[in-house]
Amino acid sequence: MWYRILLNRLILAAVTLLGVAVVVFVLVRVVPGDPIAMMIAPGASEADIQDLRVRYGLDLPIVQQFTVWIKGILAGDFGKSFSLRQGVVGLVVGRVPATLELAGLALAIAMGLGVGIAVVATLARGRWLETLIDNVNGLVLAVPDFIWALVFVLVLGVLWPVLPISGRVDPRLDLDLASNFYLAEAFFTGQFKLVGHLLTHMIMPAVALALPLAAIIARVMKGALQEAMLQDYVVLARIKGFSRLRIVLQEAMRNAVVPVLSLTGVQFTFLVGGTVIVERIFSYPGIGNMAIDAVINRDLPLIQGLVLAFAIMFILINLAVDLITIVLNPRLRHG
Amino acid sequence: MNFDRRQVLKTSAAGFAAASAFSLSPLFAADDGTVTIAYNVNLPSWDPTVGLSTVNPTIQSIYRSIFDQFIGQEPNLDFKPGLLTAWGWSDDRKQVWMDVREGVTWHDGSPFTPEDIVWSLERAGKKETGNPIQFVWSKIGNFKIEGNKITADVLAFEPTLFKWMSFLTAYVMPKAYYEKVGADGFEAKPIGTGPYMVDKFERNAFLRLKANPNYWGGKPAFDTVIYKFVPDATSRVAEVESGSADITLDIPYEEFDRLKAKDGLTGVTTPISDIGMIFLNDVGVMEDKNVRMAAAMAINKKAIVERLLRGYGEPIDTLEAPQYAAFDASIKVPYDPDKAVELLKASGYSKDNPVKFPIQTTRGLKPKDYEMIQAIVGMWRKVGIQAEIEVYEIAKHYELRATDKLAPAAFYNWGNAIGDPTTSTGFAMFGPSPHSVWDTDDLDGMIGPLWGEANEAKRIAGWKAVDKYIAEQAYVIPLLQYVQPIVYNNKVKIVPNVAGAPEPVHMTKP
């Protein structure tokens, strides 16, 4: 059955991508701000301005522009960036690894923190610690990721300067890596000192991104755990004399994790969206940071390419979550 | 699974060991030969002659570090020899001549030749190359090389030709190398003849430069220059405050005052070639001279600078800053709210029956831009002008300006790093210019003949007369000359640049 679900999801993904392509294409052309107006030289004449429109294909009717763009995409050509004067595919593919690693690290932190807090809160049920955790969790949930980012910059970058504020690596460093997945490659090739260095650059933006998600995970996980703790099999485990920690981790966790996983999949897409502003604050060279420049410069091909990249990431994340949920949930697995 | 205290301790120890393996100790030693700049703009492209980034004045600091210009420019905007050591017009203005510097090499070690100059100028003059200043470069042609002297025919007289040779897109490119590697190869590995060579570039993150040991102007003070691209102002403040960067610029004035008071940090400000102004469009109520004059006279620019910008700005009454060739200190528009009331009364307006129009402004693009317009609207209200603020993005401003659809009043800023009046008053106020929204025959009639005026003294005098007339007619409301704040630590000494882009070659060790 799983392959049928997978096939359905893939067909849906293709339709979704086409929809995103249409929406972004139209949207970037109807929002205020003509990209050609930003390129006009001081002494340009009307003919010069028209030449620019022709050069960038913006003189064509919008339907024709869309057809040209889609044809290009099907041939693997997403166009050339107006501002960076390079192929969009190369630019986006070159930057996606940085964002994926940051988002992946943030997710891992969010999961670890969220689950850990939920377990502690479940164990501390009815005591002052649970109240404290609930209140702190509420506070963390209320503060957006970019505020956390600014707080970290000020506290850990300036007041107590223990972590670097900007970039993905120190500019003085010469990397000997074959891919743009710096962290993964350094880890798998055993360059642990470099891994540590990369983590010092990633930890602040990753935690800033992770905190709101961690708070959501903690809240949902705690609810699911506490519900599971009332089930018969848990009561049986108690009668058998298992410790409370063991019951939570071994008995309740397995059932509690499924709703949390689904929620995390959805929330992770928001986390990836949050990289736009957080990457900017930390001057982290991912696609979020690039997207801001693209929008400021009205770089239509690059905006379109970046939005599609985000859409593909969202679709893949949700697909992965669906598949993991199927694996974990026998009722779904067996139809 | 049982968890007891011993297991927890074991797990903790394993975690600590793992953390030690991922040591956070630095991978390199501190280096006094390196200067790090937290810079406010990203570098989009390496070709300094083609594309959007080439007309961004701030990026010129990077380009000027790697590439040489035909003619050099001092930080105070004075011109100096660059790769051309001498230049000039023939007496009849039908030819130009240029002497080319000898003994210069490109970063790859190949010799620089007059062919590089000619190729760069010819390439810049071709429309299909996409040089935004092509309208200047295309005005000379038929180049001839004799030894180290180049001559060319003047196809259309452009009095500012040599001034432009030190400004936007006026960079000498390596003919042989570019033809060999192509545009993509050049983007991947750019070379120039400048004081620094590109060592490592990570887009949106940083640029690392190494000193050019063979630079014709002498080896620069710092062996390594690092530009960190930090567009967020708060992060730039943090960079310099934490010591992660040695220099930063264009930070909020409040932060500038705070940082310069700290031990180990120095602050310097310099007026730069950037003017904050209110464009007036010749539509609706702005066709009434009394309304325009009242709008100009009701603004207390000194108070705006002192109260909003903490004194960092120079009130100004023309589009020419004091560093520009056609600056005329006698042109003044007085702050006179009583006169403004009188003028409005003559046109039938009063506080009870105010003249109404929208004013557009950016918000956050320039220091306190929105707040300045808020203050101005408040001042106007007191004399009988009711302006409604519309916030627009920079892209929208360009679109509206190019299509002559700006609101009757619209705030923006205007740079001019060659200091020539054509680049300030000219392009901003000449009707046929795509950047002007004031289109009236009287002004165009005054400006038109000046574009091709061969007599320099007469040309500058003509522009001064134009500026005086504009002030008398209130065709535009210049507000202030911006002041650039720069903060740096005790590892470096810098020379601010009036062009708004401090250059590493002017940075020295204390």
Coordinates of C-alpha atoms in Angstrom, one line a residue, chain A residues 31-34 37-44 46 48-49 51 55 80 82-86 91 95 150 153-154 157-158 161 165-175 182 187 192-197 199-200 243 245-246 249-250 280-285 289-290 293 295-298, chain B residues 1-3 21-31 34 42-45 47 50-53 127-130 132-135 164 178 183-184 187 199-200 202-206 208 226 228-232 234-235 238-239 241-242 244 393-396 398-399 402 427 432-435:
Chain A
V31 CA 3.7 43.4 -7.2
P32 CA 4.8 47.0 -7.4
G33 CA 8.4 47.6 -8.7
D34 CA 9.5 47.2 -12.3
A37 CA 13.2 50.7 -13.9
M38 CA 16.0 49.7 -11.5
M39 CA 18.4 49.2 -14.3
I40 CA 18.0 52.4 -16.2
A41 CA 21.2 54.3 -16.6
P42 CA 21.4 58.0 -16.0
G43 CA 21.4 59.0 -19.6
A44 CA 19.1 56.3 -21.0
E46 CA 13.2 55.5 -24.3
D48 CA 17.5 52.2 -24.4
I49 CA 14.8 51.3 -21.9
D51 CA 16.2 47.5 -25.4
R55 CA 17.0 41.8 -23.5
K80 CA 19.7 33.8 -15.6
F82 CA 19.3 39.8 -13.4
S83 CA 21.4 41.0 -10.6
L84 CA 24.0 38.2 -10.2
R85 CA 24.3 37.5 -13.9
Q86 CA 24.6 33.7 -13.4
L91 CA 23.0 29.8 -7.7
R95 CA 23.1 27.7 -1.6
L150 CA 18.8 39.2 17.9
V153 CA 23.6 38.1 18.8
L154 CA 23.6 40.6 21.7
G157 CA 28.0 37.6 20.3
V158 CA 28.5 40.9 22.1
P161 CA 31.4 37.0 23.0
I165 CA 28.0 36.4 14.8
S166 CA 28.0 36.0 11.1
G167 CA 28.7 33.6 8.3
R168 CA 28.9 29.9 7.9
V169 CA 32.7 29.6 8.4
D170 CA 35.4 31.9 9.4
P171 CA 36.6 33.8 6.4
R172 CA 40.2 33.0 7.3
L173 CA 39.6 29.3 7.0
D174 CA 40.5 27.4 3.8
L175 CA 38.1 24.5 3.4
Y182 CA 30.0 21.4 4.8
F187 CA 31.4 14.8 9.8
F192 CA 35.7 16.7 13.7
K193 CA 37.6 19.9 14.5
L194 CA 36.0 21.5 11.5
V195 CA 32.6 20.1 12.5
G196 CA 33.1 21.9 15.8
H197 CA 34.1 25.1 14.0
L199 CA 28.8 24.3 14.7
T200 CA 30.0 27.4 16.4
S243 CA 9.9 2.7 36.8
L245 CA 10.9 7.0 33.5
R246 CA 10.9 3.6 31.8
L249 CA 10.2 6.2 27.4
Q250 CA 9.3 2.7 26.6
R280 CA 19.9 37.6 7.1
I281 CA 20.6 38.5 10.7
F282 CA 23.5 36.1 10.9
S283 CA 24.7 36.8 7.4
Y284 CA 24.4 33.1 6.8
P285 CA 24.8 32.3 3.1
N289 CA 19.5 35.4 2.7
M290 CA 19.7 35.3 -1.1
D293 CA 18.4 40.4 -2.1
V295 CA 13.3 40.6 -3.8
I296 CA 15.0 44.0 -3.2
N297 CA 16.5 43.9 -6.7
R298 CA 13.3 42.6 -8.3
Chain B
M1 CA 15.3 -0.1 29.6
N2 CA 16.5 1.0 33.1
F3 CA 18.0 4.3 33.8
A21 CA 36.4 15.8 20.1
F22 CA 34.4 18.5 18.4
S23 CA 36.8 21.0 19.9
L24 CA 35.8 24.7 19.5
S25 CA 39.3 25.9 19.6
P26 CA 40.2 28.2 16.7
L27 CA 41.7 26.6 13.6
F28 CA 44.0 29.5 13.0
A29 CA 46.0 32.1 14.9
A30 CA 45.1 35.8 15.2
D31 CA 46.8 37.8 12.5
T34 CA 44.4 41.2 8.5
N42 CA 26.6 42.2 -0.8
L43 CA 28.7 41.9 -3.9
P44 CA 26.5 40.5 -6.6
S45 CA 28.9 40.2 -9.5
D47 CA 32.4 42.2 -13.6
V50 CA 28.2 45.3 -16.6
G51 CA 25.0 44.9 -14.6
L52 CA 23.1 46.3 -11.7
S53 CA 25.8 46.2 -9.1
K127 CA 25.2 48.5 -26.3
E128 CA 25.1 44.8 -26.4
T129 CA 27.7 44.5 -23.5
G130 CA 25.2 45.9 -21.1
P132 CA 24.9 51.1 -17.8
I133 CA 27.1 54.0 -18.6
Q134 CA 27.4 53.1 -22.2
F135 CA 26.0 56.5 -23.2
W164 CA 33.5 59.4 -15.6
Y178 CA 38.7 37.7 -20.4
A183 CA 32.2 35.8 -18.7
D184 CA 31.6 32.8 -16.5
E187 CA 33.1 35.4 -12.5
D199 CA 41.7 35.0 -2.6
K200 CA 38.3 33.6 -1.6
E202 CA 31.6 33.2 -0.7
R203 CA 28.5 34.9 -2.0
N204 CA 26.4 36.6 0.7
A205 CA 29.0 35.7 3.3
F206 CA 32.5 37.1 2.8
R208 CA 38.9 37.6 1.3
I226 CA 38.2 40.5 4.7
K228 CA 32.1 40.3 5.8
F229 CA 28.8 41.0 4.0
V230 CA 26.5 42.0 6.9
P231 CA 23.4 43.9 5.5
D232 CA 21.7 44.0 8.8
T234 CA 22.2 45.6 14.2
S235 CA 24.5 42.7 13.2
A238 CA 27.6 43.6 17.0
E239 CA 30.4 42.6 14.7
E241 CA 31.5 45.7 19.2
S242 CA 32.5 42.1 19.7
S244 CA 34.7 40.1 15.1
E393 CA 9.7 50.5 -1.6
I394 CA 12.8 51.5 -3.5
A395 CA 11.8 49.4 -6.5
K396 CA 8.4 51.2 -6.6
Y398 CA 12.3 53.6 -9.5
E399 CA 9.2 52.5 -11.4
A402 CA 10.9 56.2 -14.7
F427 CA 20.1 63.9 -14.5
P432 CA 14.0 64.1 -20.9
S433 CA 16.1 62.2 -18.4
P434 CA 14.3 59.0 -17.2
H435 CA 15.3 60.0 -13.7

